[in-house]
Amino acid sequence: LILTNQAFNDSLALGNIAIAMAGTATEQFVGLGKPAIAIPGDGPQFTPTFANNQQRLLGRSLIIVENPIEIPEILRSLLLNSEQLKLIAENGKRRLGQPG
């Protein structure tokens, strides 16, 4: 588990799954072929509408949860399903293209 507001590039490289409440940062993570779990909030930026729009862009690589209590089971499911992780990796790279 990495909790930081520093070393963004290192966090992207080291992380296997992101728990996100952001836009571009989530897309960058997914573009590396990694899954992200999003928690929409009540604030002005990462709203349920924004999260749903982002999921249309990112497809199966972004998993939206309504309640954070869902996250442990989603993490277990992802980590135990190598085929799903492979599909997510292919999806993220296809949807966002190569870095740069």
CSV table of N, CA and C in Angstrom, one decimal:
chain,number,residue,atom,x,y,z
A,1,LEU,N,0.9,-1.2,0.0
A,1,LEU,CA,0.0,0.0,0.0
A,1,LEU,C,0.9,1.2,0.0
A,2,ILE,N,0.6,2.1,-1.0
A,2,ILE,CA,1.4,3.4,-1.0
A,2,ILE,C,0.4,4.5,-0.8
A,3,LEU,N,0.6,5.3,0.2
A,3,LEU,CA,-0.2,6.5,0.4
A,3,LEU,C,0.7,7.7,0.4
A,4,THR,N,0.6,8.5,-0.7
A,4,THR,CA,1.6,9.6,-0.8
A,4,THR,C,0.9,10.7,-1.6
A,5,ASN,N,1.4,11.9,-1.4
A,5,ASN,CA,1.1,13.0,-2.4
A,5,ASN,C,2.4,13.5,-3.0
A,6,GLN,N,3.4,12.6,-3.1
A,6,GLN,CA,4.7,12.9,-3.7
A,6,GLN,C,4.9,11.7,-4.7
A,7,ALA,N,5.9,11.8,-5.5
A,7,ALA,CA,6.5,10.7,-6.3
A,7,ALA,C,5.4,10.1,-7.1
A,8,PHE,N,4.6,10.9,-7.9
A,8,PHE,CA,3.5,10.4,-8.7
A,8,PHE,C,4.0,9.3,-9.7
A,9,ASN,N,5.0,9.6,-10.4
A,9,ASN,CA,5.5,8.6,-11.4
A,9,ASN,C,5.9,7.3,-10.8
A,10,ASP,N,6.6,7.4,-9.6
A,10,ASP,CA,7.0,6.1,-8.9
A,10,ASP,C,5.8,5.4,-8.5
A,11,SER,N,4.8,6.1,-8.0
A,11,SER,CA,3.5,5.4,-7.5
A,11,SER,C,2.8,4.7,-8.7
A,12,LEU,N,2.8,5.3,-9.8
A,12,LEU,CA,2.2,4.7,-11.0
A,12,LEU,C,2.9,3.4,-11.3
A,13,ALA,N,4.2,3.5,-11.3
A,13,ALA,CA,5.0,2.3,-11.7
A,13,ALA,C,4.9,1.2,-10.7
A,14,LEU,N,4.9,1.5,-9.4
A,14,LEU,CA,4.9,0.5,-8.4
A,14,LEU,C,3.6,-0.1,-8.1
A,15,GLY,N,2.5,0.7,-8.3
A,15,GLY,CA,1.2,0.2,-8.0
A,15,GLY,C,0.6,-0.9,-8.9
A,16,ASN,N,-0.1,-1.8,-8.4
A,16,ASN,CA,-0.8,-2.8,-9.2
A,16,ASN,C,-2.3,-2.5,-9.4
A,17,ILE,N,-2.9,-1.8,-8.4
A,17,ILE,CA,-4.3,-1.4,-8.5
A,17,ILE,C,-4.4,0.0,-7.8
A,18,ALA,N,-5.1,0.9,-8.5
A,18,ALA,CA,-5.3,2.2,-7.9
A,18,ALA,C,-6.7,2.3,-7.3
A,19,ILE,N,-6.8,3.0,-6.1
A,19,ILE,CA,-8.1,3.5,-5.6
A,19,ILE,C,-8.1,5.0,-5.8
A,20,ALA,N,-9.0,5.4,-6.6
A,20,ALA,CA,-8.9,6.8,-7.2
A,20,ALA,C,-10.1,7.6,-6.9
A,21,MET,N,-9.8,8.9,-6.8
A,21,MET,CA,-10.9,9.9,-6.9
A,21,MET,C,-10.4,11.1,-7.7
A,22,ALA,N,-9.9,10.8,-8.9
A,22,ALA,CA,-9.3,11.8,-9.8
A,22,ALA,C,-9.6,11.5,-11.2
A,23,GLY,N,-9.3,12.4,-12.1
A,23,GLY,CA,-9.5,12.3,-13.5
A,23,GLY,C,-8.3,11.8,-14.2
A,24,THR,N,-7.5,12.8,-14.6
A,24,THR,CA,-6.3,12.5,-15.4
A,24,THR,C,-5.4,11.5,-14.7
A,25,ALA,N,-5.2,11.5,-13.5
A,25,ALA,CA,-4.3,10.6,-12.8
A,25,ALA,C,-4.8,9.1,-12.9
A,26,THR,N,-6.1,9.0,-12.8
A,26,THR,CA,-6.7,7.7,-13.0
A,26,THR,C,-6.5,7.2,-14.5
A,27,GLU,N,-6.7,8.1,-15.4
A,27,GLU,CA,-6.5,7.7,-16.8
A,27,GLU,C,-5.0,7.3,-17.1
A,28,GLN,N,-4.1,8.0,-16.5
A,28,GLN,CA,-2.7,7.7,-16.7
A,28,GLN,C,-2.4,6.3,-16.1
A,29,PHE,N,-2.9,6.0,-15.0
A,29,PHE,CA,-2.7,4.6,-14.4
A,29,PHE,C,-3.3,3.6,-15.2
A,30,VAL,N,-4.6,3.7,-15.7
A,30,VAL,CA,-5.2,2.8,-16.6
A,30,VAL,C,-4.4,2.6,-17.9
A,31,GLY,N,-3.9,3.7,-18.4
A,31,GLY,CA,-3.1,3.6,-19.6
A,31,GLY,C,-1.9,2.7,-19.5
A,32,LEU,N,-1.4,2.5,-18.3
A,32,LEU,CA,-0.3,1.5,-18.1
A,32,LEU,C,-0.8,0.1,-18.0
A,33,GLY,N,-2.1,-0.1,-18.2
A,33,GLY,CA,-2.7,-1.4,-18.2
A,33,GLY,C,-3.1,-1.9,-16.9
A,34,LYS,N,-3.3,-1.0,-16.0
A,34,LYS,CA,-3.6,-1.4,-14.6
A,34,LYS,C,-5.1,-1.0,-14.2
A,35,PRO,N,-5.7,-1.8,-13.4
A,35,PRO,CA,-7.1,-1.4,-13.0
A,35,PRO,C,-7.2,-0.3,-11.9
A,36,ALA,N,-8.3,0.4,-12.0
A,36,ALA,CA,-8.5,1.4,-11.0
A,36,ALA,C,-9.9,1.3,-10.4
A,37,ILE,N,-10.0,1.5,-9.1
A,37,ILE,CA,-11.3,1.5,-8.4
A,37,ILE,C,-11.6,3.0,-8.1
A,38,ALA,N,-12.8,3.4,-8.5
A,38,ALA,CA,-13.1,4.8,-8.3
A,38,ALA,C,-14.2,5.0,-7.3
A,39,ILE,N,-14.1,6.0,-6.4
A,39,ILE,CA,-15.1,6.3,-5.4
A,39,ILE,C,-15.6,7.7,-5.7
A,40,PRO,N,-16.7,7.8,-6.4
A,40,PRO,CA,-17.3,9.2,-6.6
A,40,PRO,C,-17.6,9.8,-5.3
A,41,GLY,N,-17.5,11.2,-5.3
A,41,GLY,CA,-17.8,11.9,-4.1
A,41,GLY,C,-18.9,12.9,-4.3
A,42,ASP,N,-19.1,13.7,-3.2
A,42,ASP,CA,-20.1,14.8,-3.3
A,42,ASP,C,-19.5,16.1,-3.7
A,43,GLY,N,-18.2,16.2,-3.8
A,43,GLY,CA,-17.5,17.4,-4.2
A,43,GLY,C,-17.8,17.9,-5.6
A,44,PRO,N,-17.2,19.0,-6.0
A,44,PRO,CA,-17.5,19.6,-7.3
A,44,PRO,C,-16.8,18.9,-8.4
A,45,GLN,N,-15.7,18.1,-8.2
A,45,GLN,CA,-14.9,17.6,-9.3
A,45,GLN,C,-15.3,16.1,-9.6
A,46,PHE,N,-15.0,15.2,-8.7
A,46,PHE,CA,-15.2,13.8,-9.0
A,46,PHE,C,-16.6,13.3,-8.5
A,47,THR,N,-17.6,13.7,-9.3
A,47,THR,CA,-19.0,13.4,-9.0
A,47,THR,C,-19.4,12.0,-9.7
A,48,PRO,N,-20.5,11.5,-9.3
A,48,PRO,CA,-20.9,10.3,-10.0
A,48,PRO,C,-21.1,10.4,-11.5
A,49,THR,N,-21.5,11.6,-11.9
A,49,THR,CA,-21.6,11.8,-13.4
A,49,THR,C,-20.3,11.8,-14.0
A,50,PHE,N,-19.3,12.4,-13.4
A,50,PHE,CA,-17.9,12.4,-14.0
A,50,PHE,C,-17.4,11.0,-14.0
A,51,ALA,N,-17.6,10.3,-12.9
A,51,ALA,CA,-17.1,8.9,-12.8
A,51,ALA,C,-17.7,8.0,-13.9
A,52,ASN,N,-19.0,8.2,-14.1
A,52,ASN,CA,-19.7,7.4,-15.2
A,52,ASN,C,-19.2,7.7,-16.6
A,53,ASN,N,-18.9,9.0,-16.8
A,53,ASN,CA,-18.3,9.4,-18.1
A,53,ASN,C,-16.9,8.9,-18.2
A,54,GLN,N,-16.2,8.9,-17.2
A,54,GLN,CA,-14.8,8.3,-17.2
A,54,GLN,C,-14.8,6.8,-17.5
A,55,GLN,N,-15.8,6.2,-16.9
A,55,GLN,CA,-15.9,4.7,-17.1
A,55,GLN,C,-16.3,4.4,-18.6
A,56,ARG,N,-17.0,5.3,-19.2
A,56,ARG,CA,-17.3,5.1,-20.7
A,56,ARG,C,-16.0,5.2,-21.5
A,57,LEU,N,-15.1,6.1,-21.0
A,57,LEU,CA,-13.8,6.2,-21.7
A,57,LEU,C,-12.9,5.0,-21.4
A,58,LEU,N,-12.8,4.6,-20.1
A,58,LEU,CA,-11.9,3.6,-19.7
A,58,LEU,C,-12.4,2.1,-19.7
A,59,GLY,N,-13.7,2.0,-19.8
A,59,GLY,CA,-14.2,0.6,-19.9
A,59,GLY,C,-14.0,-0.2,-18.7
A,60,ARG,N,-13.7,-1.5,-18.9
A,60,ARG,CA,-13.6,-2.4,-17.8
A,60,ARG,C,-12.4,-2.1,-16.9
A,61,SER,N,-11.5,-1.2,-17.3
A,61,SER,CA,-10.3,-0.9,-16.5
A,61,SER,C,-10.7,-0.1,-15.2
A,62,LEU,N,-11.9,0.6,-15.3
A,62,LEU,CA,-12.3,1.4,-14.2
A,62,LEU,C,-13.5,0.8,-13.5
A,63,ILE,N,-13.4,0.5,-12.2
A,63,ILE,CA,-14.5,-0.1,-11.5
A,63,ILE,C,-15.0,1.0,-10.5
A,64,ILE,N,-16.3,1.3,-10.6
A,64,ILE,CA,-16.9,2.4,-9.8
A,64,ILE,C,-17.6,1.7,-8.6
A,65,VAL,N,-17.3,2.2,-7.4
A,65,VAL,CA,-18.0,1.7,-6.2
A,65,VAL,C,-18.8,2.8,-5.6
A,66,GLU,N,-20.0,2.5,-5.1
A,66,GLU,CA,-20.8,3.5,-4.4
A,66,GLU,C,-20.4,3.6,-2.9
A,67,ASN,N,-19.9,2.5,-2.4
A,67,ASN,CA,-19.6,2.5,-1.0
A,67,ASN,C,-18.2,1.9,-0.8
A,68,PRO,N,-17.3,2.6,-0.1
A,68,PRO,CA,-15.9,2.0,0.0
A,68,PRO,C,-15.8,0.7,0.7
A,69,ILE,N,-16.9,0.2,1.4
A,69,ILE,CA,-16.9,-1.1,2.0
A,69,ILE,C,-16.8,-2.2,0.9
A,70,GLU,N,-17.1,-1.9,-0.3
A,70,GLU,CA,-17.0,-2.8,-1.4
A,70,GLU,C,-15.6,-3.1,-1.9
A,71,ILE,N,-14.7,-2.2,-1.5
A,71,ILE,CA,-13.3,-2.3,-2.1
A,71,ILE,C,-12.6,-3.6,-1.7
A,72,PRO,N,-12.6,-4.0,-0.5
A,72,PRO,CA,-11.8,-5.3,-0.2
A,72,PRO,C,-12.2,-6.5,-1.1
A,73,GLU,N,-13.5,-6.7,-1.3
A,73,GLU,CA,-13.9,-7.8,-2.1
A,73,GLU,C,-13.5,-7.6,-3.6
A,74,ILE,N,-13.6,-6.4,-4.1
A,74,ILE,CA,-13.1,-6.1,-5.5
A,74,ILE,C,-11.6,-6.4,-5.6
A,75,LEU,N,-10.9,-5.9,-4.6
A,75,LEU,CA,-9.4,-6.2,-4.6
A,75,LEU,C,-9.1,-7.7,-4.7
A,76,ARG,N,-9.8,-8.4,-3.8
A,76,ARG,CA,-9.6,-9.9,-3.8
A,76,ARG,C,-9.9,-10.5,-5.1
A,77,SER,N,-11.1,-10.1,-5.7
A,77,SER,CA,-11.5,-10.6,-6.9
A,77,SER,C,-10.5,-10.4,-8.0
A,78,LEU,N,-10.0,-9.1,-8.1
A,78,LEU,CA,-9.0,-8.8,-9.1
A,78,LEU,C,-7.7,-9.6,-9.0
A,79,LEU,N,-7.2,-9.6,-7.7
A,79,LEU,CA,-5.9,-10.2,-7.5
A,79,LEU,C,-6.0,-11.7,-7.7
A,80,LEU,N,-7.1,-12.3,-7.6
A,80,LEU,CA,-7.2,-13.8,-7.8
A,80,LEU,C,-7.7,-14.2,-9.2
A,81,ASN,N,-7.8,-13.2,-10.1
A,81,ASN,CA,-8.3,-13.5,-11.5
A,81,ASN,C,-7.3,-13.0,-12.5
A,82,SER,N,-6.3,-13.8,-12.8
A,82,SER,CA,-5.3,-13.3,-13.8
A,82,SER,C,-5.9,-13.1,-15.1
A,83,GLU,N,-6.9,-13.8,-15.5
A,83,GLU,CA,-7.5,-13.6,-16.9
A,83,GLU,C,-8.1,-12.2,-16.9
A,84,GLN,N,-8.9,-11.8,-15.9
A,84,GLN,CA,-9.5,-10.5,-15.8
A,84,GLN,C,-8.4,-9.4,-15.8
A,85,LEU,N,-7.3,-9.6,-15.1
A,85,LEU,CA,-6.2,-8.6,-15.1
A,85,LEU,C,-5.6,-8.5,-16.5
A,86,LYS,N,-5.5,-9.6,-17.2
A,86,LYS,CA,-5.0,-9.6,-18.6
A,86,LYS,C,-5.9,-8.7,-19.5
A,87,LEU,N,-7.2,-9.0,-19.4
A,87,LEU,CA,-8.1,-8.2,-20.2
A,87,LEU,C,-8.1,-6.7,-19.9
A,88,ILE,N,-8.0,-6.4,-18.6
A,88,ILE,CA,-7.9,-5.0,-18.1
A,88,ILE,C,-6.7,-4.4,-18.7
A,89,ALA,N,-5.5,-5.1,-18.7
A,89,ALA,CA,-4.3,-4.5,-19.2
A,89,ALA,C,-4.4,-4.2,-20.7
A,90,GLU,N,-5.0,-5.2,-21.4
A,90,GLU,CA,-5.1,-5.0,-22.9
A,90,GLU,C,-6.1,-3.8,-23.1
A,91,ASN,N,-7.2,-3.7,-22.4
A,91,ASN,CA,-8.2,-2.7,-22.5
A,91,ASN,C,-7.6,-1.3,-22.3
A,92,GLY,N,-6.9,-1.2,-21.2
A,92,GLY,CA,-6.3,0.1,-20.8
A,92,GLY,C,-5.3,0.6,-21.9
A,93,LYS,N,-4.4,-0.3,-22.3
A,93,LYS,CA,-3.5,0.1,-23.4
A,93,LYS,C,-4.1,0.4,-24.7
A,94,ARG,N,-5.2,-0.3,-25.0
A,94,ARG,CA,-5.9,-0.1,-26.3
A,94,ARG,C,-6.6,1.3,-26.3
A,95,ARG,N,-7.3,1.5,-25.2
A,95,ARG,CA,-8.1,2.7,-25.1
A,95,ARG,C,-7.3,4.0,-25.0
A,96,LEU,N,-6.1,4.0,-24.3
A,96,LEU,CA,-5.3,5.2,-24.1
A,96,LEU,C,-4.1,5.2,-24.9
A,97,GLY,N,-3.7,4.1,-25.6
A,97,GLY,CA,-2.5,4.2,-26.4
A,97,GLY,C,-1.2,4.1,-25.7
A,98,GLN,N,-0.1,4.3,-26.4
A,98,GLN,CA,1.2,4.2,-25.9
A,98,GLN,C,1.6,5.5,-25.1
A,99,PRO,N,2.4,5.4,-24.1
A,99,PRO,CA,2.9,6.6,-23.4
A,99,PRO,C,3.5,7.6,-24.3
A,100,GLY,N,3.4,8.9,-24.0
A,100,GLY,CA,4.1,9.9,-24.7
A,100,GLY,C,3.3,10.6,-25.7
